[in-house]
Amino acid sequence: SIPEGQREAWKKHSVQGFTTKEQFEDETVRHIETTLARSLFNCDELAAYSGAALAFRDRLIIEWNRTQQRQTFADQKRVYYLSLEFLMGRALDNAMLNVGLKDVARAGLKDLGFRIEDVISQEHDAALGNGGLGRLAACFLDSLATLNYPAWGYGLRYRYGIFKQEIVDGYQVEIPDYWLDFNPWEFPRHDITVDIQFYGSVRREKDEHGKTVMIWEGGEIVDAVAYDVPIPGYGTSTTNNLRLWSSKASKGEFDFQKFNSGEYEGSVGDQQRAETISAVLYPNDNLERGKELRLKQQYFWCAASLFDIVRRFTKTKKPWSKFPDMVAIQLNDTHPALAIVELQRILVDIEGLDWAEAWRIVQGTFGYTNHTVMPEALEKWSVPLMQNLLPRHLQIIYEVNAQFLQYVEKTFPKDRDMLRRVSIIEESQPKMVRMAFLATIGSHKVNGVAELHSDLIRTTIFKDFVTIYGPDKFTNVTNGITPRRWLHQANPRLSELIASKLGGYNFLTDLTKLNKLENFLDDANFKKEWQEIKHANKVRLAQHIKDTTGVSVNPKALFDIQVKRIHEYKRQQLNILGVIHRYLTIKSMSPEERKKLAPRVSIFGGKAAPGYWMAKTVIHLVCSVGEVVNNDKDVGDLLKVIYIEDYNVSKAEIITPASDISEHISTAGTEASGTSNMKFVLNGGLIIGTCDGANIEITREIGESNIFLFGNLAEDVEDLRHAHNYGDFQLDPDLNKVFEAIKGGRFGDAGRFSALCNSITEHGDYYLVSDDFNSYIKTHELVDEAFKDQEAWLEKCITSVARMGFFSSDRCIQEYAEMIWNVEPLPPKE
Ligand code: Z15
């Protein structure tokens, strides 16, 4: 650091960051002319984006520095959020709003000849996630900073984010998402690198006191290099850090020897192999495939993060027993469960603590969030794979398991089968490590993400663990979303209208304040403006649809939207089969009857995992139906079917404010929470949904009369499936007509859809499409009816928005902080 005597000089030259329009323009032009080496003769919108982004980045990093210093001096507990996915979307708009300088930037950019919207839309999404789990992590970072918690995110810096989706001839095509060409939002920290070891073997040795120590040696070393992304809070100078690790060949290991011995090509190959670890995000949502490279990613990221966290703790010179008082680590699903084992390894093998004392520290440090009960999504790693890649970690897992099972056997001596059921090791061929059990045993709290889901984990996958540990270890934190991005940024006009009624923007940091909106249900002007804003948002989406698909849709029609990852459990197939039913109904009507119908636009969007054939078939069916319906003269505006390509965070910001109704129709008991349901309601759209995930709590909050619920309940699903498997299955007659139409070739080659149809008609209808079909169709008829009374519809929308305060991610973070982390905020002295 700078010597005492020189600090005054330093401070005099400290960068301040712009606040006025003039200063913003100075900074932006300076960056364009020097950092980017462009001039006013070749400054396009991309250059303007780059200049503005760099100007904001400077501001953020100044606050980032101050925040980090403050947190270091404060010497209090920090939170570390470990997530393999952070689905951040664009950063510039968010930075402008959180720092409170968007109007300054708008005026400045206008002076320089640009429209702020065009500049903002130049930015490439940071798409380091698949769906809900990754976006939740991003919302949590926003709330942690806004609420002034000393918190860090830790993740992987993938060179390729989630693929870009193109729809070619009605099929999904995946394009690699190379996004790092120009990323002004990250700061490489080449001085912060960690050596990460893989493979090798374990040797037992006696130390000088005769104590047995384990030594993991040999194998290979890969370097983890830190890249830091500043996370600004809204309306506060707190700027937290998201640290992403990038893999690189270790200097000592590779170059030197091989370059000297003339193995140039081999050396380059080694470098590339090392860099492969952080090369690509696995594109599966709610599915685990057990690939070695994925396990390598997990350990690489956990080991680097733990090393960093432990190093920060050691600087405080506190005894190890204080570790859980200074560090809370939250595991976003089981992807980071190896962090538990890694901390135990550091404490026992490297720091020489007793096993039992180390394990107390580990359990006191970790919390685990479960996001699914679906068996195909629960992580299991093969023992031979782990033995080879992480021999010492496998030993530790066996030891943890042995002690745990010993305790269980002692406590429940009569239940022999329990040992088999709760063992971390599944006695299969090959043996498997059950990561959810490891995460549960190694944490002091386990939480689900919505009430139904938390009840389900307590009664199904973790039932035995509730018996063993008691019910208090298991809790619920219902998911939420950040109202900054999902209301203020995505829907600025609605946010402004709300602010004009509530006397300012305080609702953005205390969302329960929205409840005062119910006082304006009789305010005709307010309601008119509300409706105008919804219409303008629909016009904007209609324009996007026209530009990207060529199809014209009527903005006055009912916009019915389902955008999310394509998955059988989310039941996009139920939606499109319902659309076909609607089409057949329209075709069977007389022109007079048709006049009474409410025009509809059915909008779909979402990515299918590249290897998920059934999901890809669903996309193809939607596109094929659209091809027929959109060109049928009998139908006209009464029905349009649209597939929006490449659904991502920035598209969601256009789509969410434009819905009249959105679909959250998973088979009851399968969607842990869902978070887009919250986004749509917060933007003044109603929802049609099943009694699943957070739909249930949304209903509780907004009232049953403001939501369209349908379908079987979670408690009945098991019996229905069982009945199907024993031959008790009657295909719904309306659904049968839909299948007849598909089989008759009305939407192109029927063969392409046979597996999809058969999964329902022949193979047990696991997701209960037929069981729920009638209820779904009937409920859509209620939606049609309700939409005809625009006045009443509008009232439902406004009432619902007013009652959505509970679903702010700020509320979630406060619950985690109190119930799980035991951390206090550290507000800046302002
Ligand atoms: C994912 O996006 C979710 C759960 C998972 O187990 C995986 Cl691997 C990915 C989603 C849930 O499906 C969704 O219901 C929930 O809202 C979201 O996590 C955030 O909790």
mmCIF file with all atom_site columns, C-alpha atoms in Angstrom, residues 423-581:
data_model
loop_
_atom_site.group_PDB
_atom_site.id
_atom_site.type_symbol
_atom_site.label_atom_id
_atom_site.label_alt_id
_atom_site.label_comp_id
_atom_site.label_asym_id
_atom_site.label_entity_id
_atom_site.label_seq_id
_atom_site.pdbx_PDB_ins_code
_atom_site.Cartn_x
_atom_site.Cartn_y
_atom_site.Cartn_z
_atom_site.occupancy
_atom_site.B_iso_or_equiv
_atom_site.pdbx_formal_charge
_atom_site.auth_seq_id
_atom_site.auth_comp_id
_atom_site.auth_asym_id
_atom_site.auth_atom_id
_atom_site.pdbx_PDB_model_num
ATOM 1   C CA . SER A 1 423 ? -26.505 -43.552 2.798   1.00 0.00 ? 423 SER A CA 1
ATOM 2   C CA . ILE A 1 424 ? -24.619 -40.959 0.739   1.00 0.00 ? 424 ILE A CA 1
ATOM 3   C CA . ILE A 1 425 ? -23.443 -43.915 -1.319  1.00 0.00 ? 425 ILE A CA 1
ATOM 4   C CA . GLU A 1 426 ? -26.103 -45.650 -3.379  1.00 0.00 ? 426 GLU A CA 1
ATOM 5   C CA . GLU A 1 427 ? -25.263 -49.338 -3.612  1.00 0.00 ? 427 GLU A CA 1
ATOM 6   C CA . SER A 1 428 ? -25.869 -49.564 -7.350  1.00 0.00 ? 428 SER A CA 1
ATOM 7   C CA . GLN A 1 429 ? -23.686 -50.777 -10.211 1.00 0.00 ? 429 GLN A CA 1
ATOM 8   C CA . PRO A 1 430 ? -21.573 -48.619 -10.328 1.00 0.00 ? 430 PRO A CA 1
ATOM 9   C CA . LYS A 1 431 ? -21.971 -47.089 -6.889  1.00 0.00 ? 431 LYS A CA 1
ATOM 10  C CA . MET A 1 432 ? -23.142 -43.503 -6.914  1.00 0.00 ? 432 MET A CA 1
ATOM 11  C CA . VAL A 1 433 ? -22.575 -40.501 -4.628  1.00 0.00 ? 433 VAL A CA 1
ATOM 12  C CA . ARG A 1 434 ? -25.929 -38.877 -3.857  1.00 0.00 ? 434 ARG A CA 1
ATOM 13  C CA . MET A 1 435 ? -25.088 -35.197 -3.793  1.00 0.00 ? 435 MET A CA 1
ATOM 14  C CA . ALA A 1 436 ? -28.373 -34.026 -2.234  1.00 0.00 ? 436 ALA A CA 1
ATOM 15  C CA . PHE A 1 437 ? -27.690 -36.230 0.803   1.00 0.00 ? 437 PHE A CA 1
ATOM 16  C CA . LEU A 1 438 ? -24.115 -34.969 1.063   1.00 0.00 ? 438 LEU A CA 1
ATOM 17  C CA . ALA A 1 439 ? -25.386 -31.379 0.886   1.00 0.00 ? 439 ALA A CA 1
ATOM 18  C CA . THR A 1 440 ? -28.020 -32.061 3.540   1.00 0.00 ? 440 THR A CA 1
ATOM 19  C CA . ILE A 1 441 ? -25.622 -33.760 5.952   1.00 0.00 ? 441 ILE A CA 1
ATOM 20  C CA . GLY A 1 442 ? -22.981 -31.056 5.502   1.00 0.00 ? 442 GLY A CA 1
ATOM 21  C CA . SER A 1 443 ? -25.300 -28.061 6.068   1.00 0.00 ? 443 SER A CA 1
ATOM 22  C CA . HIS A 1 444 ? -27.084 -26.624 9.087   1.00 0.00 ? 444 HIS A CA 1
ATOM 23  C CA . LYS A 1 445 ? -30.184 -25.636 7.083   1.00 0.00 ? 445 LYS A CA 1
ATOM 24  C CA . VAL A 1 446 ? -31.864 -27.001 3.996   1.00 0.00 ? 446 VAL A CA 1
ATOM 25  C CA . ASN A 1 447 ? -34.540 -24.974 2.251   1.00 0.00 ? 447 ASN A CA 1
ATOM 26  C CA . GLY A 1 448 ? -37.023 -25.437 -0.541  1.00 0.00 ? 448 GLY A CA 1
ATOM 27  C CA . VAL A 1 449 ? -38.121 -22.541 -2.756  1.00 0.00 ? 449 VAL A CA 1
ATOM 28  C CA . ALA A 1 450 ? -41.912 -22.416 -2.289  1.00 0.00 ? 450 ALA A CA 1
ATOM 29  C CA . GLU A 1 451 ? -44.227 -23.760 0.415   1.00 0.00 ? 451 GLU A CA 1
ATOM 30  C CA . LEU A 1 452 ? -45.549 -26.756 -1.510  1.00 0.00 ? 452 LEU A CA 1
ATOM 31  C CA . HIS A 1 453 ? -42.035 -27.626 -2.644  1.00 0.00 ? 453 HIS A CA 1
ATOM 32  C CA . SER A 1 454 ? -40.621 -27.363 0.880   1.00 0.00 ? 454 SER A CA 1
ATOM 33  C CA . ASP A 1 455 ? -43.417 -29.601 2.144   1.00 0.00 ? 455 ASP A CA 1
ATOM 34  C CA . LEU A 1 456 ? -42.679 -32.079 -0.625  1.00 0.00 ? 456 LEU A CA 1
ATOM 35  C CA . ILE A 1 457 ? -38.970 -32.332 0.140   1.00 0.00 ? 457 ILE A CA 1
ATOM 36  C CA . ARG A 1 458 ? -39.777 -32.878 3.832   1.00 0.00 ? 458 ARG A CA 1
ATOM 37  C CA . THR A 1 459 ? -42.152 -35.715 2.998   1.00 0.00 ? 459 THR A CA 1
ATOM 38  C CA . THR A 1 460 ? -40.404 -37.338 0.021   1.00 0.00 ? 460 THR A CA 1
ATOM 39  C CA . ILE A 1 461 ? -36.692 -37.062 -0.792  1.00 0.00 ? 461 ILE A CA 1
ATOM 40  C CA . PHE A 1 462 ? -35.619 -35.919 2.709   1.00 0.00 ? 462 PHE A CA 1
ATOM 41  C CA . LYS A 1 463 ? -38.257 -37.718 4.769   1.00 0.00 ? 463 LYS A CA 1
ATOM 42  C CA . ASP A 1 464 ? -35.709 -39.858 6.634   1.00 0.00 ? 464 ASP A CA 1
ATOM 43  C CA . PHE A 1 465 ? -33.500 -36.846 7.278   1.00 0.00 ? 465 PHE A CA 1
ATOM 44  C CA . VAL A 1 466 ? -36.412 -35.061 8.962   1.00 0.00 ? 466 VAL A CA 1
ATOM 45  C CA . THR A 1 467 ? -36.685 -38.079 11.258  1.00 0.00 ? 467 THR A CA 1
ATOM 46  C CA . ILE A 1 468 ? -32.953 -38.063 11.916  1.00 0.00 ? 468 ILE A CA 1
ATOM 47  C CA . TYR A 1 469 ? -32.306 -34.332 12.377  1.00 0.00 ? 469 TYR A CA 1
ATOM 48  C CA . GLY A 1 470 ? -35.779 -33.156 13.434  1.00 0.00 ? 470 GLY A CA 1
ATOM 49  C CA . PRO A 1 471 ? -37.975 -30.798 11.444  1.00 0.00 ? 471 PRO A CA 1
ATOM 50  C CA . ASP A 1 472 ? -36.090 -27.560 12.234  1.00 0.00 ? 472 ASP A CA 1
ATOM 51  C CA . LYS A 1 473 ? -33.247 -28.290 9.874   1.00 0.00 ? 473 LYS A CA 1
ATOM 52  C CA . PHE A 1 474 ? -35.698 -28.016 6.964   1.00 0.00 ? 474 PHE A CA 1
ATOM 53  C CA . THR A 1 475 ? -37.304 -24.734 6.087   1.00 0.00 ? 475 THR A CA 1
ATOM 54  C CA . ASN A 1 476 ? -38.906 -22.742 3.300   1.00 0.00 ? 476 ASN A CA 1
ATOM 55  C CA . VAL A 1 477 ? -37.851 -19.559 1.590   1.00 0.00 ? 477 VAL A CA 1
ATOM 56  C CA . THR A 1 478 ? -40.312 -18.788 -1.158  1.00 0.00 ? 478 THR A CA 1
ATOM 57  C CA . ASN A 1 479 ? -38.552 -17.363 -4.222  1.00 0.00 ? 479 ASN A CA 1
ATOM 58  C CA . GLY A 1 480 ? -38.847 -13.752 -5.311  1.00 0.00 ? 480 GLY A CA 1
ATOM 59  C CA . ILE A 1 481 ? -37.741 -11.438 -8.106  1.00 0.00 ? 481 ILE A CA 1
ATOM 60  C CA . THR A 1 482 ? -36.063 -8.059  -8.129  1.00 0.00 ? 482 THR A CA 1
ATOM 61  C CA . PRO A 1 483 ? -38.624 -5.317  -8.810  1.00 0.00 ? 483 PRO A CA 1
ATOM 62  C CA . ARG A 1 484 ? -35.807 -3.109  -10.099 1.00 0.00 ? 484 ARG A CA 1
ATOM 63  C CA . ARG A 1 485 ? -35.249 -5.158  -13.225 1.00 0.00 ? 485 ARG A CA 1
ATOM 64  C CA . TRP A 1 486 ? -38.668 -6.783  -13.519 1.00 0.00 ? 486 TRP A CA 1
ATOM 65  C CA . LEU A 1 487 ? -40.811 -3.702  -13.017 1.00 0.00 ? 487 LEU A CA 1
ATOM 66  C CA . HIS A 1 488 ? -38.799 -0.479  -13.136 1.00 0.00 ? 488 HIS A CA 1
ATOM 67  C CA . GLN A 1 489 ? -36.419 -1.471  -15.938 1.00 0.00 ? 489 GLN A CA 1
ATOM 68  C CA . ALA A 1 490 ? -38.715 -3.721  -17.994 1.00 0.00 ? 490 ALA A CA 1
ATOM 69  C CA . ASN A 1 491 ? -41.812 -1.559  -17.636 1.00 0.00 ? 491 ASN A CA 1
ATOM 70  C CA . PRO A 1 492 ? -40.672 2.031   -17.024 1.00 0.00 ? 492 PRO A CA 1
ATOM 71  C CA . ARG A 1 493 ? -44.031 3.593   -17.838 1.00 0.00 ? 493 ARG A CA 1
ATOM 72  C CA . LEU A 1 494 ? -45.940 1.395   -15.391 1.00 0.00 ? 494 LEU A CA 1
ATOM 73  C CA . SER A 1 495 ? -43.319 2.070   -12.738 1.00 0.00 ? 495 SER A CA 1
ATOM 74  C CA . GLU A 1 496 ? -43.678 5.795   -13.336 1.00 0.00 ? 496 GLU A CA 1
ATOM 75  C CA . LEU A 1 497 ? -47.472 5.647   -13.164 1.00 0.00 ? 497 LEU A CA 1
ATOM 76  C CA . ILE A 1 498 ? -47.302 3.728   -9.882  1.00 0.00 ? 498 ILE A CA 1
ATOM 77  C CA . ALA A 1 499 ? -44.771 6.224   -8.505  1.00 0.00 ? 499 ALA A CA 1
ATOM 78  C CA . SER A 1 500 ? -47.066 9.116   -9.440  1.00 0.00 ? 500 SER A CA 1
ATOM 79  C CA . LYS A 1 501 ? -49.823 7.596   -7.313  1.00 0.00 ? 501 LYS A CA 1
ATOM 80  C CA . LEU A 1 502 ? -47.733 6.368   -4.380  1.00 0.00 ? 502 LEU A CA 1
ATOM 81  C CA . GLY A 1 503 ? -45.682 9.537   -4.080  1.00 0.00 ? 503 GLY A CA 1
ATOM 82  C CA . GLY A 1 504 ? -42.332 8.332   -5.353  1.00 0.00 ? 504 GLY A CA 1
ATOM 83  C CA . TYR A 1 505 ? -40.344 5.195   -6.001  1.00 0.00 ? 505 TYR A CA 1
ATOM 84  C CA . ASN A 1 506 ? -40.156 3.833   -2.450  1.00 0.00 ? 506 ASN A CA 1
ATOM 85  C CA . PHE A 1 507 ? -42.113 0.790   -3.538  1.00 0.00 ? 507 PHE A CA 1
ATOM 86  C CA . LEU A 1 508 ? -39.021 -0.367  -5.456  1.00 0.00 ? 508 LEU A CA 1
ATOM 87  C CA . THR A 1 509 ? -37.236 -1.046  -2.171  1.00 0.00 ? 509 THR A CA 1
ATOM 88  C CA . ASP A 1 510 ? -40.332 -1.949  -0.142  1.00 0.00 ? 510 ASP A CA 1
ATOM 89  C CA . LEU A 1 511 ? -42.614 -3.738  -2.531  1.00 0.00 ? 511 LEU A CA 1
ATOM 90  C CA . THR A 1 512 ? -45.384 -4.182  0.037   1.00 0.00 ? 512 THR A CA 1
ATOM 91  C CA . LYS A 1 513 ? -46.066 -0.464  -0.492  1.00 0.00 ? 513 LYS A CA 1
ATOM 92  C CA . LEU A 1 514 ? -47.800 -1.478  -3.726  1.00 0.00 ? 514 LEU A CA 1
ATOM 93  C CA . ASN A 1 515 ? -50.872 -2.337  -1.627  1.00 0.00 ? 515 ASN A CA 1
ATOM 94  C CA . LYS A 1 516 ? -51.839 1.350   -1.636  1.00 0.00 ? 516 LYS A CA 1
ATOM 95  C CA . LEU A 1 517 ? -52.681 0.950   -5.322  1.00 0.00 ? 517 LEU A CA 1
ATOM 96  C CA . GLU A 1 518 ? -55.992 -0.591  -4.271  1.00 0.00 ? 518 GLU A CA 1
ATOM 97  C CA . ASN A 1 519 ? -57.071 2.907   -3.252  1.00 0.00 ? 519 ASN A CA 1
ATOM 98  C CA . PHE A 1 520 ? -57.097 3.924   -6.902  1.00 0.00 ? 520 PHE A CA 1
ATOM 99  C CA . LEU A 1 521 ? -59.465 1.276   -8.257  1.00 0.00 ? 521 LEU A CA 1
ATOM 100 C CA . ASP A 1 522 ? -62.098 3.989   -8.769  1.00 0.00 ? 522 ASP A CA 1
ATOM 101 C CA . ASP A 1 523 ? -59.702 6.467   -10.344 1.00 0.00 ? 523 ASP A CA 1
ATOM 102 C CA . ALA A 1 524 ? -60.821 6.521   -13.978 1.00 0.00 ? 524 ALA A CA 1
ATOM 103 C CA . ASN A 1 525 ? -57.802 8.453   -15.239 1.00 0.00 ? 525 ASN A CA 1
ATOM 104 C CA . PHE A 1 526 ? -55.411 6.100   -13.503 1.00 0.00 ? 526 PHE A CA 1
ATOM 105 C CA . LYS A 1 527 ? -57.129 3.086   -14.987 1.00 0.00 ? 527 LYS A CA 1
ATOM 106 C CA . LYS A 1 528 ? -57.137 4.617   -18.447 1.00 0.00 ? 528 LYS A CA 1
ATOM 107 C CA . GLU A 1 529 ? -53.417 5.304   -18.249 1.00 0.00 ? 529 GLU A CA 1
ATOM 108 C CA . TRP A 1 530 ? -52.794 1.765   -16.960 1.00 0.00 ? 530 TRP A CA 1
ATOM 109 C CA . GLN A 1 531 ? -54.631 0.322   -19.940 1.00 0.00 ? 531 GLN A CA 1
ATOM 110 C CA . GLU A 1 532 ? -52.793 2.591   -22.359 1.00 0.00 ? 532 GLU A CA 1
ATOM 111 C CA . ILE A 1 533 ? -49.472 1.419   -20.970 1.00 0.00 ? 533 ILE A CA 1
ATOM 112 C CA . LYS A 1 534 ? -50.447 -2.245  -21.343 1.00 0.00 ? 534 LYS A CA 1
ATOM 113 C CA . HIS A 1 535 ? -51.541 -1.525  -24.906 1.00 0.00 ? 535 HIS A CA 1
ATOM 114 C CA . ALA A 1 536 ? -48.266 0.241   -25.721 1.00 0.00 ? 536 ALA A CA 1
ATOM 115 C CA . ASN A 1 537 ? -46.327 -2.723  -24.309 1.00 0.00 ? 537 ASN A CA 1
ATOM 116 C CA . LYS A 1 538 ? -48.359 -5.068  -26.523 1.00 0.00 ? 538 LYS A CA 1
ATOM 117 C CA . VAL A 1 539 ? -47.723 -2.862  -29.563 1.00 0.00 ? 539 VAL A CA 1
ATOM 118 C CA . ARG A 1 540 ? -44.017 -3.063  -28.827 1.00 0.00 ? 540 ARG A CA 1
ATOM 119 C CA . LEU A 1 541 ? -44.117 -6.867  -28.618 1.00 0.00 ? 541 LEU A CA 1
ATOM 120 C CA . ALA A 1 542 ? -46.261 -7.027  -31.775 1.00 0.00 ? 542 ALA A CA 1
ATOM 121 C CA . GLN A 1 543 ? -43.584 -5.001  -33.542 1.00 0.00 ? 543 GLN A CA 1
ATOM 122 C CA . HIS A 1 544 ? -40.892 -7.377  -32.313 1.00 0.00 ? 544 HIS A CA 1
ATOM 123 C CA . ILE A 1 545 ? -42.964 -10.319 -33.581 1.00 0.00 ? 545 ILE A CA 1
ATOM 124 C CA . LYS A 1 546 ? -43.454 -8.636  -36.946 1.00 0.00 ? 546 LYS A CA 1
ATOM 125 C CA . ASP A 1 547 ? -39.729 -7.854  -37.259 1.00 0.00 ? 547 ASP A CA 1
ATOM 126 C CA . THR A 1 548 ? -38.574 -11.345 -36.299 1.00 0.00 ? 548 THR A CA 1
ATOM 127 C CA . THR A 1 549 ? -41.243 -13.668 -37.719 1.00 0.00 ? 549 THR A CA 1
ATOM 128 C CA . GLY A 1 550 ? -43.015 -11.555 -40.332 1.00 0.00 ? 550 GLY A CA 1
ATOM 129 C CA . VAL A 1 551 ? -46.391 -12.323 -38.758 1.00 0.00 ? 551 VAL A CA 1
ATOM 130 C CA . SER A 1 552 ? -48.742 -9.420  -37.956 1.00 0.00 ? 552 SER A CA 1
ATOM 131 C CA . VAL A 1 553 ? -50.669 -9.782  -34.726 1.00 0.00 ? 553 VAL A CA 1
ATOM 132 C CA . ASN A 1 554 ? -53.483 -7.565  -33.506 1.00 0.00 ? 554 ASN A CA 1
ATOM 133 C CA . PRO A 1 555 ? -52.420 -5.753  -30.335 1.00 0.00 ? 555 PRO A CA 1
ATOM 134 C CA . LYS A 1 556 ? -56.064 -5.660  -29.217 1.00 0.00 ? 556 LYS A CA 1
ATOM 135 C CA . ALA A 1 557 ? -56.218 -9.456  -29.132 1.00 0.00 ? 557 ALA A CA 1
ATOM 136 C CA . LEU A 1 558 ? -55.716 -11.360 -25.869 1.00 0.00 ? 558 LEU A CA 1
ATOM 137 C CA . PHE A 1 559 ? -51.982 -12.070 -25.587 1.00 0.00 ? 559 PHE A CA 1
ATOM 138 C CA . ASP A 1 560 ? -51.542 -15.535 -24.079 1.00 0.00 ? 560 ASP A CA 1
ATOM 139 C CA . ILE A 1 561 ? -47.878 -16.208 -23.307 1.00 0.00 ? 561 ILE A CA 1
ATOM 140 C CA . GLN A 1 562 ? -45.840 -19.208 -22.198 1.00 0.00 ? 562 GLN A CA 1
ATOM 141 C CA . VAL A 1 563 ? -42.114 -18.504 -22.102 1.00 0.00 ? 563 VAL A CA 1
ATOM 142 C CA . LYS A 1 564 ? -39.744 -20.750 -20.144 1.00 0.00 ? 564 LYS A CA 1
ATOM 143 C CA . ARG A 1 565 ? -37.412 -23.683 -20.784 1.00 0.00 ? 565 ARG A CA 1
ATOM 144 C CA . ILE A 1 566 ? -39.150 -26.391 -22.813 1.00 0.00 ? 566 ILE A CA 1
ATOM 145 C CA . HIS A 1 567 ? -39.735 -29.405 -20.617 1.00 0.00 ? 567 HIS A CA 1
ATOM 146 C CA . GLU A 1 568 ? -42.384 -32.101 -20.522 1.00 0.00 ? 568 GLU A CA 1
ATOM 147 C CA . TYR A 1 569 ? -43.142 -31.316 -16.868 1.00 0.00 ? 569 TYR A CA 1
ATOM 148 C CA . LYS A 1 570 ? -43.835 -27.655 -17.744 1.00 0.00 ? 570 LYS A CA 1
ATOM 149 C CA . ARG A 1 571 ? -46.369 -28.958 -20.281 1.00 0.00 ? 571 ARG A CA 1
ATOM 150 C CA . GLN A 1 572 ? -45.973 -26.737 -23.319 1.00 0.00 ? 572 GLN A CA 1
ATOM 151 C CA . GLN A 1 573 ? -47.528 -29.771 -25.035 1.00 0.00 ? 573 GLN A CA 1
ATOM 152 C CA . LEU A 1 574 ? -50.748 -29.214 -23.064 1.00 0.00 ? 574 LEU A CA 1
ATOM 153 C CA . ASN A 1 575 ? -50.766 -25.604 -24.242 1.00 0.00 ? 575 ASN A CA 1
ATOM 154 C CA . ILE A 1 576 ? -50.247 -26.360 -27.947 1.00 0.00 ? 576 ILE A CA 1
ATOM 155 C CA . LEU A 1 577 ? -52.761 -29.229 -27.868 1.00 0.00 ? 577 LEU A CA 1
ATOM 156 C CA . GLY A 1 578 ? -55.220 -26.765 -26.349 1.00 0.00 ? 578 GLY A CA 1
ATOM 157 C CA . VAL A 1 579 ? -54.436 -24.319 -29.143 1.00 0.00 ? 579 VAL A CA 1
ATOM 158 C CA . ILE A 1 580 ? -55.173 -27.005 -31.731 1.00 0.00 ? 580 ILE A CA 1
ATOM 159 C CA . HIS A 1 581 ? -58.460 -27.679 -29.961 1.00 0.00 ? 581 HIS A CA 1
#
